[in-house]
PDB file of C-alpha atoms in Angstrom:
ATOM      1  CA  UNK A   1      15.642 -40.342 -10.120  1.00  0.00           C
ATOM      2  CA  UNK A   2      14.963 -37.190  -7.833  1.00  0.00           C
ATOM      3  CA  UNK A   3      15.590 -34.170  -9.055  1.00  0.00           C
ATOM      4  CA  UNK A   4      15.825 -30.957  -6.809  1.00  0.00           C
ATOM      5  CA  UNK A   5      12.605 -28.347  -7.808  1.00  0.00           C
ATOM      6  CA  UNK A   6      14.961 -25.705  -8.379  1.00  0.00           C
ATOM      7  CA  UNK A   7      16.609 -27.773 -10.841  1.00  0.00           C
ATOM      8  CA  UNK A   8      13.454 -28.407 -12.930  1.00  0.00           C
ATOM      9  CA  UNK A   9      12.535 -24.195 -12.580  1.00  0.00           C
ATOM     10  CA  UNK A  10      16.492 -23.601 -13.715  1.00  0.00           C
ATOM     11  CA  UNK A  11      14.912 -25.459 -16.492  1.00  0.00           C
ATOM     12  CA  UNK A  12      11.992 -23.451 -17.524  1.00  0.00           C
ATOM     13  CA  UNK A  13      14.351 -20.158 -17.237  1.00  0.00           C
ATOM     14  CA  UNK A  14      16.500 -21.491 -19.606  1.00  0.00           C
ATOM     15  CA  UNK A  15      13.959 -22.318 -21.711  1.00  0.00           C
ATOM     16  CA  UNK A  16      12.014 -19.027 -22.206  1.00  0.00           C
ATOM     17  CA  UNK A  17      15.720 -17.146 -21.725  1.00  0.00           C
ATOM     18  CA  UNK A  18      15.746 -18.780 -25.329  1.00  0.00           C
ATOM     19  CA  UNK A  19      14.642 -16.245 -28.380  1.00  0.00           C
ATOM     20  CA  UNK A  20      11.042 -17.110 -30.103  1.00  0.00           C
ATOM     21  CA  UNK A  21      13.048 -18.621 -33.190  1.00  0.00           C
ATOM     22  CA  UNK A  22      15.039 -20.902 -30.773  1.00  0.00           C
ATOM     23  CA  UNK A  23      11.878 -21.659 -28.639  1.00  0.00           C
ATOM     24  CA  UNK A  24      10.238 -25.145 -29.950  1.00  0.00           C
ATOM     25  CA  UNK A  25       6.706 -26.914 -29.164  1.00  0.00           C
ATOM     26  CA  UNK A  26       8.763 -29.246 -27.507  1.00  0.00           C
ATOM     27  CA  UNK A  27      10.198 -26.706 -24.871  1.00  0.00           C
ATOM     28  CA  UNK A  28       6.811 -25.591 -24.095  1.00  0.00           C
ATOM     29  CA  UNK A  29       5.360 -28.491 -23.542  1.00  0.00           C
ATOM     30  CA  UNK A  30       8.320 -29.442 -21.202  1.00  0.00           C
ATOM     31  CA  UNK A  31       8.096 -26.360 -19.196  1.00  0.00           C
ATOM     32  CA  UNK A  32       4.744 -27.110 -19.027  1.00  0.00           C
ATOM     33  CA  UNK A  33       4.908 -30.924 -17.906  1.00  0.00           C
ATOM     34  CA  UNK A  34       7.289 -29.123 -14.907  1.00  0.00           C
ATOM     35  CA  UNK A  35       5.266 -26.718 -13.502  1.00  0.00           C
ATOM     36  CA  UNK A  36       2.034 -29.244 -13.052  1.00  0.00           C
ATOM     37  CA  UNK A  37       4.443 -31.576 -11.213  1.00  0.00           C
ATOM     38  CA  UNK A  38       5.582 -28.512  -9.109  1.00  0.00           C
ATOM     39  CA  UNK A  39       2.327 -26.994  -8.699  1.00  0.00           C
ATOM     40  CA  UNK A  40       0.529 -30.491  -8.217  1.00  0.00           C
ATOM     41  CA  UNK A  41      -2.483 -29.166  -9.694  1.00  0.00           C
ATOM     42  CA  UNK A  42      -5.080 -30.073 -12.506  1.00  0.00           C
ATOM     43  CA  UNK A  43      -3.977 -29.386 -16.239  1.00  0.00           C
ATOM     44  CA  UNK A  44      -3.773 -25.469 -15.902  1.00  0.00           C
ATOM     45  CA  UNK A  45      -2.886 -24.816 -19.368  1.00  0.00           C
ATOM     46  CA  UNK A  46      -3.379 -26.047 -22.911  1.00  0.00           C
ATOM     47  CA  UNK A  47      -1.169 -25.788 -25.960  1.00  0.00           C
ATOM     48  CA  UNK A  48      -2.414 -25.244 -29.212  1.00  0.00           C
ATOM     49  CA  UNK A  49      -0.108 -25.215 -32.489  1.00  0.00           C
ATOM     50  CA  UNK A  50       0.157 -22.015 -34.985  1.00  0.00           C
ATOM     51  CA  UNK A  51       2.349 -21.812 -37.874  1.00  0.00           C
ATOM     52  CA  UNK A  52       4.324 -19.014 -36.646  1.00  0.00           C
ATOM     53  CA  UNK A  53       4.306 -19.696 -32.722  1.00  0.00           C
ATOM     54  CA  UNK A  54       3.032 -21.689 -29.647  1.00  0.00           C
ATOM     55  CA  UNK A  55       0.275 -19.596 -27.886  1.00  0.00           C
ATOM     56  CA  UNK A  56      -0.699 -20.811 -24.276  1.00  0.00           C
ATOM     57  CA  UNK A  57      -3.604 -20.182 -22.713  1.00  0.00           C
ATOM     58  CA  UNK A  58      -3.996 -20.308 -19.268  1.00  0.00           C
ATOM     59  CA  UNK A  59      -7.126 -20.229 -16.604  1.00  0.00           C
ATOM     60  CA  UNK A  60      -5.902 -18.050 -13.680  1.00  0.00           C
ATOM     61  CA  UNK A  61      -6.671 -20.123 -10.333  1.00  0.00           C
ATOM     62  CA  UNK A  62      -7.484 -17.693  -7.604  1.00  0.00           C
ATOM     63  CA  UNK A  63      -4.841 -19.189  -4.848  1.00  0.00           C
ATOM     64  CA  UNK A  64      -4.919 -16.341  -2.487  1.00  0.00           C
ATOM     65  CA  UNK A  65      -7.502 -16.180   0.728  1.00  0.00           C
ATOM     66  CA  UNK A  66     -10.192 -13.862   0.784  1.00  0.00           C
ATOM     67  CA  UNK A  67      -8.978 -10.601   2.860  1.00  0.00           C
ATOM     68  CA  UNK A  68     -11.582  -9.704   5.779  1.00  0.00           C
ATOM     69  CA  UNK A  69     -10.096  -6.513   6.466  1.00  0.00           C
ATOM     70  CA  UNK A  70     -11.487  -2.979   5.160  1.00  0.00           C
ATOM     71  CA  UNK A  71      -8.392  -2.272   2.626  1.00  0.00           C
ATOM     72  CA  UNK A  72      -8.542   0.001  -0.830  1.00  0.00           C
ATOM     73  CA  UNK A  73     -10.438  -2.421  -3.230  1.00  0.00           C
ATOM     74  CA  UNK A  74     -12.393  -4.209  -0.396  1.00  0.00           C
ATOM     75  CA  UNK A  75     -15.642  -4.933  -1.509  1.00  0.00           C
ATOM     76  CA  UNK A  76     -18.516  -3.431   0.999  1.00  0.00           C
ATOM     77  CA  UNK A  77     -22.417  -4.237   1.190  1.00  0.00           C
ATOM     78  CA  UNK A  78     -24.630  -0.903   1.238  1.00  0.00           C
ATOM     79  CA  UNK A  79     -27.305  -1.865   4.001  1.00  0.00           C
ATOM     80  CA  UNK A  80     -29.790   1.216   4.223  1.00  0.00           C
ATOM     81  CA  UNK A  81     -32.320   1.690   1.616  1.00  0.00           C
ATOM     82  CA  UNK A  82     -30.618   4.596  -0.077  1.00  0.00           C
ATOM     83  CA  UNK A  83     -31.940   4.365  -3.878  1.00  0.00           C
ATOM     84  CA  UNK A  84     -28.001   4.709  -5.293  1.00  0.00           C
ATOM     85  CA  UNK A  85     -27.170   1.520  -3.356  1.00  0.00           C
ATOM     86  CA  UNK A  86     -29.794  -0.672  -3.880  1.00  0.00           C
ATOM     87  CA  UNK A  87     -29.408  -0.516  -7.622  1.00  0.00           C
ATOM     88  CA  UNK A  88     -25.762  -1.172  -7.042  1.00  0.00           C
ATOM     89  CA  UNK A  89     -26.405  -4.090  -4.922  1.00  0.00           C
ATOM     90  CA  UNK A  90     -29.609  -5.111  -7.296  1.00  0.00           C
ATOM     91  CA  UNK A  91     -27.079  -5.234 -10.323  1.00  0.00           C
ATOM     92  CA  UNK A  92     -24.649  -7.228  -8.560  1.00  0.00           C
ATOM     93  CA  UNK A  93     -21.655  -4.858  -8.766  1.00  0.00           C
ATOM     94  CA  UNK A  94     -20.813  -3.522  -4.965  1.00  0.00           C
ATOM     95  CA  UNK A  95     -19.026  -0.442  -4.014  1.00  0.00           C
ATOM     96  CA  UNK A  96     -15.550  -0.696  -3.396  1.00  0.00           C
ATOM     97  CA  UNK A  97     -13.272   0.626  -0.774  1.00  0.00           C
ATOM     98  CA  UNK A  98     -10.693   3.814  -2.269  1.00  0.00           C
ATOM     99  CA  UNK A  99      -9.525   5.161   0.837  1.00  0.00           C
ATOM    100  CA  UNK A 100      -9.697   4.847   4.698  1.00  0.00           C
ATOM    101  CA  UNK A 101      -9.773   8.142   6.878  1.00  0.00           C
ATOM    102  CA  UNK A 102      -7.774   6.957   9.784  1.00  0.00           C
ATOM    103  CA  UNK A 103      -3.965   7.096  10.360  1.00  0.00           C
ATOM    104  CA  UNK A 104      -3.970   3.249   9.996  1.00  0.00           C
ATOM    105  CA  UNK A 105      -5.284   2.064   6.604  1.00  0.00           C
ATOM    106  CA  UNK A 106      -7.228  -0.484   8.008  1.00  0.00           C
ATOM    107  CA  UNK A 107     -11.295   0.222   8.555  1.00  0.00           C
ATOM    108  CA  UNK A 108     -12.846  -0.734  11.362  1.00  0.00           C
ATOM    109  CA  UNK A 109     -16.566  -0.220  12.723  1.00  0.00           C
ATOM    110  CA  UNK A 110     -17.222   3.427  12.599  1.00  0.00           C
ATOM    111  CA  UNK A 111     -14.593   4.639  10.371  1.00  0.00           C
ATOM    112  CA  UNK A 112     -15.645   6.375   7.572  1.00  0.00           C
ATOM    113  CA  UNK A 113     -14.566   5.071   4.457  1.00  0.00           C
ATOM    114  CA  UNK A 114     -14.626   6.846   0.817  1.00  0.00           C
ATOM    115  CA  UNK A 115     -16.068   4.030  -1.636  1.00  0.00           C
ATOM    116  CA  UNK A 116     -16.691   3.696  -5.891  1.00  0.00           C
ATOM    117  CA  UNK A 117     -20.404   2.830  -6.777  1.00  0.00           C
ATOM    118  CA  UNK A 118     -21.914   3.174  -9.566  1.00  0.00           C
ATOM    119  CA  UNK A 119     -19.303   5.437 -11.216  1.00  0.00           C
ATOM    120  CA  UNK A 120     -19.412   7.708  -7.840  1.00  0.00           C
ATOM    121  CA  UNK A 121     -17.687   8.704  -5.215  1.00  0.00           C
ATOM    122  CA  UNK A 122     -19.449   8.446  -2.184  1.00  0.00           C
ATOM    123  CA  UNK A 123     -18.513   8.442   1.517  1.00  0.00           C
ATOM    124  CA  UNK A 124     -20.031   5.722   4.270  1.00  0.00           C
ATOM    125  CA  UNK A 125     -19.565   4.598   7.599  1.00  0.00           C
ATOM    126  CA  UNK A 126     -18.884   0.990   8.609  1.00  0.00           C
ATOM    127  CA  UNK A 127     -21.465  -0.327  10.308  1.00  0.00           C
ATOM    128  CA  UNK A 128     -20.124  -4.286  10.691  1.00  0.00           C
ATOM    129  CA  UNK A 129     -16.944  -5.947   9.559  1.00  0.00           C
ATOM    130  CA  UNK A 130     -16.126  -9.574   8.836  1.00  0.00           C
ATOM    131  CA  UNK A 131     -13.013  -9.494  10.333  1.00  0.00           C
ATOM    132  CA  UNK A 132     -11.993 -10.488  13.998  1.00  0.00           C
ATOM    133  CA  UNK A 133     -12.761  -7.591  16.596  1.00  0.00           C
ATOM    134  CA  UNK A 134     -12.668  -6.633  20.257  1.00  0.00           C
ATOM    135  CA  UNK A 135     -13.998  -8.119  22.286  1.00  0.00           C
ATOM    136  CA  UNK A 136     -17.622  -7.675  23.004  1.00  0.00           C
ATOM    137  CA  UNK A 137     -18.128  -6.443  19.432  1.00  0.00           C
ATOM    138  CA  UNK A 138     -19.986  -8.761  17.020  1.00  0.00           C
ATOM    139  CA  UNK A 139     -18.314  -9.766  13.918  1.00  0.00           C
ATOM    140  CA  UNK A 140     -20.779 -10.159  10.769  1.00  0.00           C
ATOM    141  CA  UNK A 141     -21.106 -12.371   8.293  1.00  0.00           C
ATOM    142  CA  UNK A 142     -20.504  -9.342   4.771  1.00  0.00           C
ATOM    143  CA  UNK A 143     -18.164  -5.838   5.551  1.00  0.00           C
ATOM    144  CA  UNK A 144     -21.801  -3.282   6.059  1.00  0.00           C
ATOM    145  CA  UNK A 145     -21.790   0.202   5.068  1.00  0.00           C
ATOM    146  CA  UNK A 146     -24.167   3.109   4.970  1.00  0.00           C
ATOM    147  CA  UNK A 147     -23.779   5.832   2.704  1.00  0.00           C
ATOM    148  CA  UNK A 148     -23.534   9.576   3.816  1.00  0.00           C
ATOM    149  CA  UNK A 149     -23.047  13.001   2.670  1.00  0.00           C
ATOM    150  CA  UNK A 150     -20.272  15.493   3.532  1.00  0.00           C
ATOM    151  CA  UNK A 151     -21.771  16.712   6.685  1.00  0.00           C
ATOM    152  CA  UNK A 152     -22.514  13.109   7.456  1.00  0.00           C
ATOM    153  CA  UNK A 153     -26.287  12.441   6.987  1.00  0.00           C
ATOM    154  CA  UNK A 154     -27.416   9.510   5.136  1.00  0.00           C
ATOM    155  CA  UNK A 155     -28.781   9.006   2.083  1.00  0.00           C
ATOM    156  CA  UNK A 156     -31.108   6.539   3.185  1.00  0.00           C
ATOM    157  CA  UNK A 157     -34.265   5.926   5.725  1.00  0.00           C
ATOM    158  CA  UNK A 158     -33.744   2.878   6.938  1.00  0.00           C
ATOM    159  CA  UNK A 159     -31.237   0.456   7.880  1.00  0.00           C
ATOM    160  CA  UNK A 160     -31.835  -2.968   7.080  1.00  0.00           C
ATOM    161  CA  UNK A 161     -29.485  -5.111   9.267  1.00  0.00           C
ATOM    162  CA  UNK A 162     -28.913  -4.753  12.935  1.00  0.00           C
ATOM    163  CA  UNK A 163     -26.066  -2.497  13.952  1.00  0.00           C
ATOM    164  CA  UNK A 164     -23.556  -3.041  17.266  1.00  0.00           C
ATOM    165  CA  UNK A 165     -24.127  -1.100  19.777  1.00  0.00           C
ATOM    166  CA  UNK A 166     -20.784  -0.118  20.338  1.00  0.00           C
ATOM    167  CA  UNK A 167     -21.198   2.478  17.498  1.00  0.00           C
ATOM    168  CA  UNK A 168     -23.090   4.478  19.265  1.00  0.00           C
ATOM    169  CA  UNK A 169     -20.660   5.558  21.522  1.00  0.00           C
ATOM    170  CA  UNK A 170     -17.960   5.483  18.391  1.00  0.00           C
ATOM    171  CA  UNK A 171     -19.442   7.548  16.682  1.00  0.00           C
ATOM    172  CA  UNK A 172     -20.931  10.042  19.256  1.00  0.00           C
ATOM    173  CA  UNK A 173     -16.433  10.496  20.097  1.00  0.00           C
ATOM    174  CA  UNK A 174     -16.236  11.687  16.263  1.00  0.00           C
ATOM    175  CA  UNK A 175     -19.414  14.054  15.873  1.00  0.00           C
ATOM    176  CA  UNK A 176     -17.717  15.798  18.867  1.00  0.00           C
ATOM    177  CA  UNK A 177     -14.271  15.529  17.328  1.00  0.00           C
ATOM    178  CA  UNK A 178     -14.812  15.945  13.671  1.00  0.00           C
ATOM    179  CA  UNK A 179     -17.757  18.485  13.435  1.00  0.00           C
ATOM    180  CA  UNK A 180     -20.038  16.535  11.449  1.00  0.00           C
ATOM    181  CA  UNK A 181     -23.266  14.906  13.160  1.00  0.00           C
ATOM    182  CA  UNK A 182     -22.748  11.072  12.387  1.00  0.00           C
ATOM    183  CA  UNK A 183     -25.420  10.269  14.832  1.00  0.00           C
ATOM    184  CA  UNK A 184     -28.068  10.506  12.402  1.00  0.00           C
ATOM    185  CA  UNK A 185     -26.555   7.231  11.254  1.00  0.00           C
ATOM    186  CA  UNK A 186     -28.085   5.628  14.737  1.00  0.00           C
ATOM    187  CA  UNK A 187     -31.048   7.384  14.524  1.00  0.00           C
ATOM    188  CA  UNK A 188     -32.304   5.294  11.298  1.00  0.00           C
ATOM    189  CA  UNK A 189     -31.097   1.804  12.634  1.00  0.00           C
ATOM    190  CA  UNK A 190     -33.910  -0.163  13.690  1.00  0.00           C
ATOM    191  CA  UNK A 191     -31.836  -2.648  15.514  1.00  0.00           C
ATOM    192  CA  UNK A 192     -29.140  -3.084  17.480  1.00  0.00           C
ATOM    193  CA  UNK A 193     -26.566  -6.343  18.564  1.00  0.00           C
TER     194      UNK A 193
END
């Protein structure tokens, strides 16, 4: 017999619209039973029996793609050899992405970018994206930033990867525009795609 999935999800409403008291371990395991066959997934919960109520645990199954674009919470990759980022990177916990300084909300190469590491907040520039660009830019394999101060000097020596070349003339536009001298950035790349 065929019954329409909004039918079988009327169910489960009903039966957590119940109160605890009313609520039984069969009702649970019902609901339960339902949302495998609509999700068509492995087992994603299991049911164990108190004396005073049914607790469920559940694993969380990450079902949501991987976003490429430089958003708050975006996970970057320091890439020069300042000493704050390599211990962040050497411990395994990245900086993250808190805000974007462009009218847009989206980073892309050359934007500067305000970022949480190690209990900081420091700014960086973009220096290579994972997500789709213009054309003739590269796109990279991890989102690459390097760290720099207010004025915009980094905090490194070196950077490690190669850089487009594209930024050069990026960010030559915003040392004129903004004041700051982000071309100290291209002075410690060693390479360039």
């Amino acid at each position: 017999m065929y019954q329409h999935p909004y039918s079988q999800l009327y169910n489960i409403i009903r039966i957590y619209l119940k109160t605890e008291k009313e609520r039984t371990d069969n009702d649970t395991r019902m609901t339960l039973q339902i949302l495998r066959r609509l999700t068509n997934t492995l087992p994603v919960a299991t049911i164990t029996a108190s004396t005073s109520a049914t607790t469920c645990q559940q694993q969380l199954l990450h079902t949501t793609p991987a976003c490429c674009e430089i958003r708050k919470l975006a996970r970057l990759r320091v890439v020069d050899n300042s000493e704050l980022g390599k211990r962040a990177m050497a411990e395994g916990r990245p900086p993250r992405c808190i805000h974007v300084y462009n009218k847009r909300g989206v980073g892309y190469i050359g934007d500067k970018v305000l970022v949480a590491i190690k209990g900081q907040m420091k700014k960086g520039i973009l220096v290579g994206l994972k997500q789709n660009q213009k054309p003739k830019q590269p796109k990279f394999d991890s989102n690459n930033l390097v760290l720099i101060d207010d004025n915009g000097t980094p905090l490194g020596t070196r950077i490690h990867v190669p850089i487009p070349t594209i930024l050069r003339t990026i960010l030559k536009e915003k040392t004129l525009a903004k004041g700051a001298d982000y071309t100290k950035v291209l002075a410690i790349a060693s390479r360039y795609v």
